PDB file of C-alpha atoms and ligand atoms in Angstrom:
ATOM      1  CA  MET A   1     -16.288 -36.686  28.210  1.00  0.00           C
ATOM      2  CA  PRO A   2     -17.801 -39.569  26.260  1.00  0.00           C
ATOM      3  CA  TYR A   3     -15.493 -42.414  25.256  1.00  0.00           C
ATOM      4  CA  GLN A   4     -14.360 -42.204  21.625  1.00  0.00           C
ATOM      5  CA  ILE A   5     -15.430 -45.372  19.879  1.00  0.00           C
ATOM      6  CA  LEU A   6     -14.681 -46.725  16.428  1.00  0.00           C
ATOM      7  CA  THR A   7     -16.831 -49.103  14.428  1.00  0.00           C
ATOM      8  CA  ASP A   8     -16.450 -50.421  10.896  1.00  0.00           C
ATOM      9  CA  SER A   9     -20.063 -49.875   9.846  1.00  0.00           C
ATOM     10  CA  ALA A  10     -23.246 -48.268  11.168  1.00  0.00           C
ATOM     11  CA  LEU A  11     -24.439 -49.863  14.402  1.00  0.00           C
ATOM     12  CA  PRO A  12     -28.024 -51.083  14.908  1.00  0.00           C
ATOM     13  CA  PRO A  13     -30.378 -48.657  16.703  1.00  0.00           C
ATOM     14  CA  GLU A  14     -30.532 -50.778  19.869  1.00  0.00           C
ATOM     15  CA  MET A  15     -26.761 -50.667  20.246  1.00  0.00           C
ATOM     16  CA  GLU A  16     -26.703 -46.930  19.587  1.00  0.00           C
ATOM     17  CA  GLU A  17     -29.275 -46.565  22.340  1.00  0.00           C
ATOM     18  CA  MET A  18     -27.150 -48.623  24.754  1.00  0.00           C
ATOM     19  CA  LEU A  19     -24.128 -46.426  24.001  1.00  0.00           C
ATOM     20  CA  ALA A  20     -25.978 -43.085  24.053  1.00  0.00           C
ATOM     21  CA  GLY A  21     -24.469 -40.544  26.432  1.00  0.00           C
ATOM     22  CA  ILE A  22     -21.530 -42.847  27.263  1.00  0.00           C
ATOM     23  CA  CYS A  23     -19.729 -43.144  23.935  1.00  0.00           C
ATOM     24  CA  GLU A  24     -19.263 -41.086  20.818  1.00  0.00           C
ATOM     25  CA  VAL A  25     -19.248 -43.454  17.856  1.00  0.00           C
ATOM     26  CA  HIS A  26     -17.210 -42.896  14.678  1.00  0.00           C
ATOM     27  CA  VAL A  27     -17.477 -45.073  11.596  1.00  0.00           C
ATOM     28  CA  TRP A  28     -14.034 -46.107  10.345  1.00  0.00           C
ATOM     29  CA  ASP A  29     -13.333 -45.504   6.665  1.00  0.00           C
ATOM     30  CA  LEU A  30     -11.311 -48.760   6.668  1.00  0.00           C
ATOM     31  CA  THR A  31      -7.999 -47.076   5.843  1.00  0.00           C
ATOM     32  CA  GLU A  32      -4.975 -46.918   8.119  1.00  0.00           C
ATOM     33  CA  ASP A  33      -4.734 -43.126   7.783  1.00  0.00           C
ATOM     34  CA  ASP A  34      -8.272 -42.249   8.872  1.00  0.00           C
ATOM     35  CA  PRO A  35      -7.605 -39.082  10.967  1.00  0.00           C
ATOM     36  CA  ILE A  36     -10.008 -40.291  13.641  1.00  0.00           C
ATOM     37  CA  LEU A  37      -7.796 -43.220  14.668  1.00  0.00           C
ATOM     38  CA  PRO A  38      -5.457 -41.439  17.149  1.00  0.00           C
ATOM     39  CA  SER A  39      -8.385 -40.382  19.370  1.00  0.00           C
ATOM     40  CA  ILE A  40     -10.043 -43.806  19.512  1.00  0.00           C
ATOM     41  CA  GLU A  41     -10.336 -45.589  22.889  1.00  0.00           C
ATOM     42  CA  GLY A  42     -12.531 -48.572  22.032  1.00  0.00           C
ATOM     43  CA  PHE A  43     -13.271 -50.472  18.807  1.00  0.00           C
ATOM     44  CA  ILE A  44     -16.498 -52.344  18.046  1.00  0.00           C
ATOM     45  CA  THR A  45     -15.898 -54.759  15.169  1.00  0.00           C
ATOM     46  CA  TYR A  46     -19.384 -55.161  13.762  1.00  0.00           C
ATOM     47  CA  GLY A  47     -19.125 -56.413  10.174  1.00  0.00           C
ATOM     48  CA  HIS A  48     -16.065 -58.700  10.369  1.00  0.00           C
ATOM     49  CA  PRO A  49     -13.404 -56.124   9.353  1.00  0.00           C
ATOM     50  CA  VAL A  50      -9.854 -57.454   9.183  1.00  0.00           C
ATOM     51  CA  VAL A  51      -7.983 -55.916  12.128  1.00  0.00           C
ATOM     52  CA  LEU A  52      -4.225 -56.304  12.346  1.00  0.00           C
ATOM     53  CA  GLY A  53      -1.520 -54.979  14.631  1.00  0.00           C
ATOM     54  CA  SER A  54      -0.816 -52.237  12.090  1.00  0.00           C
ATOM     55  CA  HIS A  55      -4.359 -50.896  12.613  1.00  0.00           C
ATOM     56  CA  MET A  56      -4.019 -51.115  16.398  1.00  0.00           C
ATOM     57  CA  ASP A  57      -0.747 -49.170  16.220  1.00  0.00           C
ATOM     58  CA  LYS A  58      -2.571 -46.272  14.574  1.00  0.00           C
ATOM     59  CA  MET A  59      -4.703 -46.007  17.736  1.00  0.00           C
ATOM     60  CA  PRO A  60      -2.313 -45.125  20.598  1.00  0.00           C
ATOM     61  CA  ASN A  61      -5.247 -44.571  22.996  1.00  0.00           C
ATOM     62  CA  LEU A  62      -6.991 -47.852  22.201  1.00  0.00           C
ATOM     63  CA  ARG A  63      -7.897 -49.823  25.332  1.00  0.00           C
ATOM     64  CA  CYS A  64     -10.027 -52.674  23.986  1.00  0.00           C
ATOM     65  CA  LEU A  65     -11.815 -54.297  21.061  1.00  0.00           C
ATOM     66  CA  SER A  66     -15.315 -55.712  21.266  1.00  0.00           C
ATOM     67  CA  ASN A  67     -16.513 -58.039  18.539  1.00  0.00           C
ATOM     68  CA  PHE A  68     -20.171 -58.443  17.615  1.00  0.00           C
ATOM     69  CA  GLY A  69     -20.226 -62.216  17.124  1.00  0.00           C
ATOM     70  CA  VAL A  70     -18.484 -65.307  18.379  1.00  0.00           C
ATOM     71  CA  GLY A  71     -16.088 -65.783  15.422  1.00  0.00           C
ATOM     72  CA  VAL A  72     -13.012 -63.603  15.838  1.00  0.00           C
ATOM     73  CA  ASP A  73     -10.904 -64.982  12.990  1.00  0.00           C
ATOM     74  CA  HIS A  74     -10.848 -61.556  11.315  1.00  0.00           C
ATOM     75  CA  ILE A  75      -8.974 -60.054  14.280  1.00  0.00           C
ATOM     76  CA  ASN A  76      -5.322 -60.852  14.851  1.00  0.00           C
ATOM     77  CA  LEU A  77      -5.602 -61.983  18.470  1.00  0.00           C
ATOM     78  CA  GLU A  78      -1.844 -62.448  18.841  1.00  0.00           C
ATOM     79  CA  ASP A  79      -1.327 -58.825  17.844  1.00  0.00           C
ATOM     80  CA  ALA A  80      -3.983 -57.754  20.363  1.00  0.00           C
ATOM     81  CA  ARG A  81      -2.376 -59.835  23.119  1.00  0.00           C
ATOM     82  CA  ALA A  82       1.055 -58.422  22.299  1.00  0.00           C
ATOM     83  CA  ARG A  83      -0.399 -54.938  22.833  1.00  0.00           C
ATOM     84  CA  SER A  84      -2.308 -55.957  26.013  1.00  0.00           C
ATOM     85  CA  LEU A  85      -5.612 -55.142  24.331  1.00  0.00           C
ATOM     86  CA  PRO A  86      -8.504 -57.278  25.581  1.00  0.00           C
ATOM     87  CA  VAL A  87     -10.847 -58.542  22.847  1.00  0.00           C
ATOM     88  CA  GLY A  88     -14.497 -59.218  23.718  1.00  0.00           C
ATOM     89  CA  PHE A  89     -16.824 -61.531  21.800  1.00  0.00           C
ATOM     90  CA  THR A  90     -20.352 -62.946  22.146  1.00  0.00           C
ATOM     91  CA  PRO A  91     -20.248 -66.712  22.731  1.00  0.00           C
ATOM     92  CA  GLY A  92     -23.369 -68.444  24.016  1.00  0.00           C
ATOM     93  CA  PHE A  93     -25.751 -66.060  22.300  1.00  0.00           C
ATOM     94  CA  VAL A  94     -25.784 -67.620  18.848  1.00  0.00           C
ATOM     95  CA  ASN A  95     -25.819 -71.368  19.476  1.00  0.00           C
ATOM     96  CA  GLY A  96     -29.537 -72.133  19.311  1.00  0.00           C
ATOM     97  CA  VAL A  97     -30.257 -69.779  16.411  1.00  0.00           C
ATOM     98  CA  THR A  98     -27.311 -71.029  14.369  1.00  0.00           C
ATOM     99  CA  ALA A  99     -28.410 -74.629  14.972  1.00  0.00           C
ATOM    100  CA  ASP A 100     -31.954 -73.710  13.886  1.00  0.00           C
ATOM    101  CA  MET A 101     -30.452 -72.214  10.750  1.00  0.00           C
ATOM    102  CA  ALA A 102     -28.402 -75.343  10.067  1.00  0.00           C
ATOM    103  CA  PHE A 103     -31.609 -77.369  10.177  1.00  0.00           C
ATOM    104  CA  ALA A 104     -33.487 -74.898   7.990  1.00  0.00           C
ATOM    105  CA  MET A 105     -30.630 -75.172   5.481  1.00  0.00           C
ATOM    106  CA  LEU A 106     -30.447 -78.938   5.643  1.00  0.00           C
ATOM    107  CA  MET A 107     -34.155 -79.226   4.880  1.00  0.00           C
ATOM    108  CA  THR A 108     -33.970 -76.529   2.216  1.00  0.00           C
ATOM    109  CA  ILE A 109     -31.273 -78.321   0.260  1.00  0.00           C
ATOM    110  CA  GLY A 110     -32.503 -81.865   0.956  1.00  0.00           C
ATOM    111  CA  ARG A 111     -36.100 -81.144  -0.068  1.00  0.00           C
ATOM    112  CA  ASN A 112     -35.473 -78.715  -2.967  1.00  0.00           C
ATOM    113  CA  ILE A 113     -37.286 -75.830  -1.298  1.00  0.00           C
ATOM    114  CA  ILE A 114     -35.625 -73.111  -3.403  1.00  0.00           C
ATOM    115  CA  GLN A 115     -36.245 -74.916  -6.697  1.00  0.00           C
ATOM    116  CA  GLY A 116     -39.822 -75.628  -5.560  1.00  0.00           C
ATOM    117  CA  TRP A 117     -40.399 -71.972  -4.737  1.00  0.00           C
ATOM    118  CA  ARG A 118     -39.047 -70.947  -8.135  1.00  0.00           C
ATOM    119  CA  HIS A 119     -41.235 -73.468  -9.927  1.00  0.00           C
ATOM    120  CA  ALA A 120     -44.405 -72.580  -7.999  1.00  0.00           C
ATOM    121  CA  HIS A 121     -43.872 -68.863  -8.685  1.00  0.00           C
ATOM    122  CA  GLY A 122     -42.969 -69.363 -12.352  1.00  0.00           C
ATOM    123  CA  PRO A 123     -45.035 -69.606 -15.534  1.00  0.00           C
ATOM    124  CA  ASP A 124     -44.565 -73.387 -15.950  1.00  0.00           C
ATOM    125  CA  TYR A 125     -46.504 -74.454 -12.866  1.00  0.00           C
ATOM    126  CA  LEU A 126     -49.886 -75.229 -14.380  1.00  0.00           C
ATOM    127  CA  ALA A 127     -50.650 -78.607 -12.839  1.00  0.00           C
ATOM    128  CA  TYR A 128     -49.539 -80.677  -9.883  1.00  0.00           C
ATOM    129  CA  ASP A 129     -46.817 -83.063 -10.995  1.00  0.00           C
ATOM    130  CA  ALA A 130     -45.722 -85.900  -8.707  1.00  0.00           C
ATOM    131  CA  ASN A 131     -42.652 -86.506 -10.800  1.00  0.00           C
ATOM    132  CA  ILE A 132     -40.721 -83.337 -10.130  1.00  0.00           C
ATOM    133  CA  LEU A 133     -38.170 -82.203  -7.573  1.00  0.00           C
ATOM    134  CA  HIS A 134     -37.733 -85.383  -5.587  1.00  0.00           C
ATOM    135  CA  GLY A 135     -35.445 -84.800  -2.646  1.00  0.00           C
ATOM    136  CA  HIS A 136     -33.793 -86.905   0.015  1.00  0.00           C
ATOM    137  CA  GLU A 137     -35.400 -87.643   3.344  1.00  0.00           C
ATOM    138  CA  VAL A 138     -34.079 -85.786   6.336  1.00  0.00           C
ATOM    139  CA  TYR A 139     -35.798 -87.838   9.042  1.00  0.00           C
ATOM    140  CA  GLY A 140     -34.090 -91.137   9.646  1.00  0.00           C
ATOM    141  CA  SER A 141     -30.983 -90.118   7.693  1.00  0.00           C
ATOM    142  CA  THR A 142     -27.407 -89.932   8.944  1.00  0.00           C
ATOM    143  CA  LEU A 143     -26.144 -86.560  10.059  1.00  0.00           C
ATOM    144  CA  GLY A 144     -22.399 -85.909  10.256  1.00  0.00           C
ATOM    145  CA  ILE A 145     -21.451 -82.906  12.373  1.00  0.00           C
ATOM    146  CA  ILE A 146     -17.906 -81.629  11.931  1.00  0.00           C
ATOM    147  CA  GLY A 147     -17.156 -79.513  14.995  1.00  0.00           C
ATOM    148  CA  MET A 148     -18.928 -80.600  18.189  1.00  0.00           C
ATOM    149  CA  GLY A 149     -18.654 -77.272  19.996  1.00  0.00           C
ATOM    150  CA  ARG A 150     -21.567 -75.266  21.343  1.00  0.00           C
ATOM    151  CA  VAL A 151     -23.317 -74.948  17.954  1.00  0.00           C
ATOM    152  CA  GLY A 152     -22.574 -78.554  16.954  1.00  0.00           C
ATOM    153  CA  ARG A 153     -24.161 -79.840  20.162  1.00  0.00           C
ATOM    154  CA  GLU A 154     -27.316 -77.808  19.567  1.00  0.00           C
ATOM    155  CA  ILE A 155     -27.509 -79.268  16.056  1.00  0.00           C
ATOM    156  CA  ALA A 156     -27.174 -82.792  17.499  1.00  0.00           C
ATOM    157  CA  ARG A 157     -29.993 -82.087  19.987  1.00  0.00           C
ATOM    158  CA  ARG A 158     -32.313 -81.062  17.162  1.00  0.00           C
ATOM    159  CA  ALA A 159     -31.408 -84.164  15.145  1.00  0.00           C
ATOM    160  CA  SER A 160     -32.936 -86.487  17.734  1.00  0.00           C
ATOM    161  CA  GLY A 161     -36.384 -85.064  16.892  1.00  0.00           C
ATOM    162  CA  PHE A 162     -35.795 -86.159  13.306  1.00  0.00           C
ATOM    163  CA  ASP A 163     -34.758 -89.689  14.299  1.00  0.00           C
ATOM    164  CA  MET A 164     -31.376 -89.127  12.708  1.00  0.00           C
ATOM    165  CA  THR A 165     -28.289 -91.188  13.353  1.00  0.00           C
ATOM    166  CA  VAL A 166     -25.778 -88.604  14.559  1.00  0.00           C
ATOM    167  CA  LEU A 167     -22.053 -88.920  13.861  1.00  0.00           C
ATOM    168  CA  TYR A 168     -19.553 -86.256  14.725  1.00  0.00           C
ATOM    169  CA  HIS A 169     -15.943 -85.397  14.205  1.00  0.00           C
ATOM    170  CA  ASN A 170     -13.948 -83.147  16.455  1.00  0.00           C
ATOM    171  CA  ARG A 171     -10.295 -82.677  17.389  1.00  0.00           C
ATOM    172  CA  ASN A 172     -11.065 -84.938  20.369  1.00  0.00           C
ATOM    173  CA  PRO A 173     -14.147 -86.995  21.282  1.00  0.00           C
ATOM    174  CA  SER A 174     -16.553 -84.740  23.187  1.00  0.00           C
ATOM    175  CA  PRO A 175     -17.611 -85.677  26.747  1.00  0.00           C
ATOM    176  CA  HIS A 176     -21.092 -84.291  25.925  1.00  0.00           C
ATOM    177  CA  ALA A 177     -21.648 -86.556  22.932  1.00  0.00           C
ATOM    178  CA  ALA A 178     -22.938 -89.634  24.766  1.00  0.00           C
ATOM    179  CA  GLY A 179     -25.887 -87.676  26.190  1.00  0.00           C
ATOM    180  CA  LEU A 180     -26.671 -86.530  22.674  1.00  0.00           C
ATOM    181  CA  ASN A 181     -26.616 -90.015  21.161  1.00  0.00           C
ATOM    182  CA  ALA A 182     -23.787 -88.952  18.869  1.00  0.00           C
ATOM    183  CA  SER A 183     -20.976 -91.295  17.848  1.00  0.00           C
ATOM    184  CA  TYR A 184     -17.415 -90.180  17.176  1.00  0.00           C
ATOM    185  CA  ARG A 185     -15.902 -90.866  13.747  1.00  0.00           C
ATOM    186  CA  SER A 186     -12.667 -89.989  12.005  1.00  0.00           C
ATOM    187  CA  LEU A 187     -13.211 -87.272   9.412  1.00  0.00           C
ATOM    188  CA  GLU A 188     -12.907 -89.859   6.652  1.00  0.00           C
ATOM    189  CA  ALA A 189     -15.427 -92.280   8.177  1.00  0.00           C
ATOM    190  CA  LEU A 190     -17.908 -89.462   8.782  1.00  0.00           C
ATOM    191  CA  LEU A 191     -17.643 -88.316   5.153  1.00  0.00           C
ATOM    192  CA  ASP A 192     -18.144 -91.908   3.965  1.00  0.00           C
ATOM    193  CA  GLU A 193     -21.292 -92.456   6.035  1.00  0.00           C
ATOM    194  CA  ALA A 194     -23.187 -89.160   6.355  1.00  0.00           C
ATOM    195  CA  ASP A 195     -26.174 -88.111   4.260  1.00  0.00           C
ATOM    196  CA  PHE A 196     -25.829 -84.529   5.496  1.00  0.00           C
ATOM    197  CA  VAL A 197     -22.408 -83.163   6.450  1.00  0.00           C
ATOM    198  CA  VAL A 198     -22.736 -80.033   8.581  1.00  0.00           C
ATOM    199  CA  LEU A 199     -19.715 -77.827   9.237  1.00  0.00           C
ATOM    200  CA  SER A 200     -19.676 -76.018  12.582  1.00  0.00           C
ATOM    201  CA  VAL A 201     -15.968 -75.610  13.325  1.00  0.00           C
ATOM    202  CA  PRO A 202     -14.282 -72.306  14.174  1.00  0.00           C
ATOM    203  CA  MET A 203     -12.079 -70.807  11.467  1.00  0.00           C
ATOM    204  CA  SER A 204      -8.382 -71.347  12.188  1.00  0.00           C
ATOM    205  CA  PRO A 205      -5.240 -72.286  10.251  1.00  0.00           C
ATOM    206  CA  GLN A 206      -6.087 -75.931  11.112  1.00  0.00           C
ATOM    207  CA  THR A 207      -9.610 -75.775   9.678  1.00  0.00           C
ATOM    208  CA  ARG A 208      -8.789 -73.773   6.528  1.00  0.00           C
ATOM    209  CA  HIS A 209      -9.879 -75.879   3.529  1.00  0.00           C
ATOM    210  CA  LEU A 210     -10.710 -78.768   5.843  1.00  0.00           C
ATOM    211  CA  ILE A 211     -13.153 -79.767   3.111  1.00  0.00           C
ATOM    212  CA  GLY A 212     -11.330 -79.938  -0.218  1.00  0.00           C
ATOM    213  CA  ALA A 213     -11.267 -82.163  -3.287  1.00  0.00           C
ATOM    214  CA  VAL A 214     -10.257 -85.311  -1.379  1.00  0.00           C
ATOM    215  CA  GLN A 215     -12.948 -84.890   1.259  1.00  0.00           C
ATOM    216  CA  LEU A 216     -15.694 -84.034  -1.252  1.00  0.00           C
ATOM    217  CA  ALA A 217     -14.768 -87.098  -3.300  1.00  0.00           C
ATOM    218  CA  ARG A 218     -15.297 -89.267  -0.214  1.00  0.00           C
ATOM    219  CA  MET A 219     -18.851 -88.042   0.355  1.00  0.00           C
ATOM    220  CA  LYS A 220     -21.760 -90.075  -1.012  1.00  0.00           C
ATOM    221  CA  GLU A 221     -23.159 -88.978  -4.362  1.00  0.00           C
ATOM    222  CA  THR A 222     -26.481 -88.496  -2.589  1.00  0.00           C
ATOM    223  CA  ALA A 223     -25.038 -86.453   0.283  1.00  0.00           C
ATOM    224  CA  TYR A 224     -25.286 -82.721   0.965  1.00  0.00           C
ATOM    225  CA  LEU A 225     -22.793 -80.277   2.451  1.00  0.00           C
ATOM    226  CA  VAL A 226     -24.138 -77.638   4.856  1.00  0.00           C
ATOM    227  CA  ASN A 227     -21.820 -74.847   6.023  1.00  0.00           C
ATOM    228  CA  VAL A 228     -22.712 -72.662   9.009  1.00  0.00           C
ATOM    229  CA  ALA A 229     -19.076 -72.192  10.079  1.00  0.00           C
ATOM    230  CA  ARG A 230     -16.886 -69.926   7.957  1.00  0.00           C
ATOM    231  CA  GLY A 231     -16.414 -69.886   4.191  1.00  0.00           C
ATOM    232  CA  GLY A 232     -12.692 -70.598   4.450  1.00  0.00           C
ATOM    233  CA  VAL A 233     -13.384 -74.078   5.852  1.00  0.00           C
ATOM    234  CA  VAL A 234     -14.367 -75.177   2.331  1.00  0.00           C
ATOM    235  CA  ASP A 235     -12.088 -74.999  -0.707  1.00  0.00           C
ATOM    236  CA  HIS A 236     -14.473 -73.274  -3.121  1.00  0.00           C
ATOM    237  CA  VAL A 237     -12.589 -74.331  -6.258  1.00  0.00           C
ATOM    238  CA  ALA A 238     -12.930 -77.963  -5.221  1.00  0.00           C
ATOM    239  CA  LEU A 239     -16.586 -77.431  -4.311  1.00  0.00           C
ATOM    240  CA  VAL A 240     -17.428 -75.957  -7.720  1.00  0.00           C
ATOM    241  CA  ASP A 241     -15.772 -78.937  -9.362  1.00  0.00           C
ATOM    242  CA  ALA A 242     -17.566 -81.476  -7.146  1.00  0.00           C
ATOM    243  CA  LEU A 243     -20.954 -79.839  -7.755  1.00  0.00           C
ATOM    244  CA  GLN A 244     -20.395 -79.521 -11.494  1.00  0.00           C
ATOM    245  CA  ARG A 245     -19.498 -83.205 -11.693  1.00  0.00           C
ATOM    246  CA  ASN A 246     -22.350 -84.198  -9.326  1.00  0.00           C
ATOM    247  CA  LEU A 247     -19.905 -85.895  -6.984  1.00  0.00           C
ATOM    248  CA  ILE A 248     -22.284 -84.830  -4.209  1.00  0.00           C
ATOM    249  CA  ALA A 249     -26.005 -84.038  -4.388  1.00  0.00           C
ATOM    250  CA  GLY A 250     -25.670 -80.415  -3.335  1.00  0.00           C
ATOM    251  CA  ALA A 251     -24.290 -77.775  -1.004  1.00  0.00           C
ATOM    252  CA  ILE A 252     -25.837 -74.980   0.993  1.00  0.00           C
ATOM    253  CA  MET A 253     -23.574 -72.353   2.480  1.00  0.00           C
ATOM    254  CA  ASP A 254     -24.497 -69.509   4.821  1.00  0.00           C
ATOM    255  CA  VAL A 255     -20.869 -68.351   4.687  1.00  0.00           C
ATOM    256  CA  THR A 256     -18.401 -67.981   1.829  1.00  0.00           C
ATOM    257  CA  ASP A 257     -14.822 -66.935   1.170  1.00  0.00           C
ATOM    258  CA  PRO A 258     -14.752 -64.111   0.275  1.00  0.00           C
ATOM    259  CA  GLU A 259     -18.016 -62.868   1.660  1.00  0.00           C
ATOM    260  CA  PRO A 260     -19.902 -61.880  -0.369  1.00  0.00           C
ATOM    261  CA  LEU A 261     -18.726 -63.866  -3.382  1.00  0.00           C
ATOM    262  CA  PRO A 262     -17.960 -61.897  -6.555  1.00  0.00           C
ATOM    263  CA  ARG A 263     -21.257 -61.614  -8.429  1.00  0.00           C
ATOM    264  CA  ASP A 264     -19.951 -63.753 -11.285  1.00  0.00           C
ATOM    265  CA  HIS A 265     -18.732 -66.604  -9.038  1.00  0.00           C
ATOM    266  CA  PRO A 266     -19.684 -70.060 -10.415  1.00  0.00           C
ATOM    267  CA  LEU A 267     -21.199 -71.143  -7.070  1.00  0.00           C
ATOM    268  CA  LEU A 268     -23.915 -68.550  -7.646  1.00  0.00           C
ATOM    269  CA  ARG A 269     -24.853 -70.168 -10.960  1.00  0.00           C
ATOM    270  CA  LEU A 270     -25.131 -73.829  -9.976  1.00  0.00           C
ATOM    271  CA  ASP A 271     -28.550 -75.415  -9.511  1.00  0.00           C
ATOM    272  CA  ASN A 272     -27.297 -77.772  -6.826  1.00  0.00           C
ATOM    273  CA  CYS A 273     -25.871 -74.974  -4.673  1.00  0.00           C
ATOM    274  CA  VAL A 274     -27.618 -72.479  -2.405  1.00  0.00           C
ATOM    275  CA  ILE A 275     -25.743 -69.495  -1.010  1.00  0.00           C
ATOM    276  CA  LEU A 276     -27.187 -67.444   1.863  1.00  0.00           C
ATOM    277  CA  PRO A 277     -25.994 -64.060   3.162  1.00  0.00           C
ATOM    278  CA  HIS A 278     -24.650 -65.149   6.598  1.00  0.00           C
ATOM    279  CA  LEU A 279     -28.004 -65.362   8.378  1.00  0.00           C
ATOM    280  CA  GLY A 280     -26.983 -67.879  11.069  1.00  0.00           C
ATOM    281  CA  SER A 281     -27.624 -65.623  14.043  1.00  0.00           C
ATOM    282  CA  ALA A 282     -29.976 -63.161  12.354  1.00  0.00           C
ATOM    283  CA  THR A 283     -32.995 -63.096  14.644  1.00  0.00           C
ATOM    284  CA  TYR A 284     -34.267 -60.042  16.508  1.00  0.00           C
ATOM    285  CA  GLN A 285     -33.686 -61.789  19.824  1.00  0.00           C
ATOM    286  CA  SER A 286     -30.189 -62.999  19.070  1.00  0.00           C
ATOM    287  CA  ARG A 287     -29.060 -59.692  17.600  1.00  0.00           C
ATOM    288  CA  PHE A 288     -30.307 -57.907  20.716  1.00  0.00           C
ATOM    289  CA  ARG A 289     -28.424 -60.295  23.028  1.00  0.00           C
ATOM    290  CA  MET A 290     -25.291 -59.913  20.917  1.00  0.00           C
ATOM    291  CA  SER A 291     -25.578 -56.112  21.051  1.00  0.00           C
ATOM    292  CA  ARG A 292     -25.970 -56.169  24.822  1.00  0.00           C
ATOM    293  CA  ARG A 293     -22.903 -58.365  25.321  1.00  0.00           C
ATOM    294  CA  THR A 294     -20.849 -56.358  22.813  1.00  0.00           C
ATOM    295  CA  VAL A 295     -21.596 -53.157  24.728  1.00  0.00           C
ATOM    296  CA  ASP A 296     -20.982 -54.768  28.131  1.00  0.00           C
ATOM    297  CA  ASN A 297     -17.613 -56.091  26.924  1.00  0.00           C
ATOM    298  CA  LEU A 298     -16.702 -52.714  25.480  1.00  0.00           C
ATOM    299  CA  LEU A 299     -17.589 -50.748  28.614  1.00  0.00           C
ATOM    300  CA  ALA A 300     -15.744 -53.213  30.852  1.00  0.00           C
ATOM    301  CA  GLY A 301     -12.667 -52.940  28.634  1.00  0.00           C
ATOM    302  CA  LEU A 302     -12.803 -49.144  28.618  1.00  0.00           C
ATOM    303  CA  ARG A 303     -13.112 -49.068  32.411  1.00  0.00           C
ATOM    304  CA  GLY A 304     -10.260 -51.514  32.930  1.00  0.00           C
ATOM    305  CA  GLN A 305     -12.637 -54.193  34.262  1.00  0.00           C
ATOM    306  CA  GLU A 306     -12.819 -57.884  33.342  1.00  0.00           C
ATOM    307  CA  MET A 307     -14.959 -58.363  30.227  1.00  0.00           C
ATOM    308  CA  PRO A 308     -17.962 -60.700  30.666  1.00  0.00           C
ATOM    309  CA  SER A 309     -16.836 -62.613  27.510  1.00  0.00           C
ATOM    310  CA  ARG A 310     -13.221 -62.273  26.510  1.00  0.00           C
ATOM    311  CA  ALA A 311     -11.628 -64.002  23.504  1.00  0.00           C
ATOM    312  CA  ALA A 312      -8.096 -62.712  24.124  1.00  0.00           C
TER     313      ALA A 312
HETATM  314  C1  DGY B 401     -20.685 -65.052  14.697  1.00  0.00           C
HETATM  315  O1  DGY B 401     -21.233 -64.981  15.819  1.00  0.00           O
HETATM  316  O2  DGY B 401     -19.466 -65.180  14.544  1.00  0.00           O
HETATM  317  C2  DGY B 401     -21.558 -64.958  13.488  1.00  0.00           C
HETATM  318  O3  DGY B 401     -20.927 -65.425  12.370  1.00  0.00           O
HETATM  319  C3  DGY B 401     -22.034 -63.540  13.282  1.00  0.00           C
HETATM  320  O4  DGY B 401     -20.958 -62.681  13.243  1.00  0.00           O
END
């Protein structure tokens, strides 16, 4: 008998292939009275669905959850622990790609790539004009990394190729930072000094709205905010205000709260803001590695074995 598996949205073909013959996959209708829930033995959280104890209680045969991604803030881990349900995740598979993305974003916002693309594709581009779309230099500038975990360290490594001065803020100074030529700062000092502030902290009650009105007001008028963490780390009301008043030069966010933003959200209308659709780990290679680890965690959990990567 194949294992009965739940997922919140259609799985990619490679993951379906990995599960073929071992699991029967059902797509959850995201309600607590979906009739499929009582038969479910394993749950793949693919598109960041909110999963609470009340959902778990509707699945008396549930043995494990396996999350596609490293961020598990959408799953109530305490509730899972209280029910002895192991939760798998995919750390280590997204660090390099997310750091690449942070750099792509930093250069996009610093060098006006989106505005340049629009101009070059539009009817007004009839002659080269040296006076338009001046940006700020990335090489030689000061990078402030908030969150010196696995992704933050990869960002710092890339910064050395751009001759950047690297500052970082973390709950505690990181033992890895010296090798990366990165200097520890308080959050306030980092915001005062950095030309590019990159957020790479996990989402938690402690990091919710870590960047709000006070923090944005501390940043230089010429500085940019780059978010590859989670949308909830930034107070969006404060960000709209700061961007409207040009308190900072711009912001680029791969993540928002909520995600996606309502189509009429002011952040989508501002010229000094770029919103991306959560592309941090979206490469063929990374997605494949994430799928493999998600399936390996799931199968281990179903078989009562230790998961290769367990979050709770
Ligand atoms: C992660 O790994 O958490 C990414 O945000 C993709 O889910």
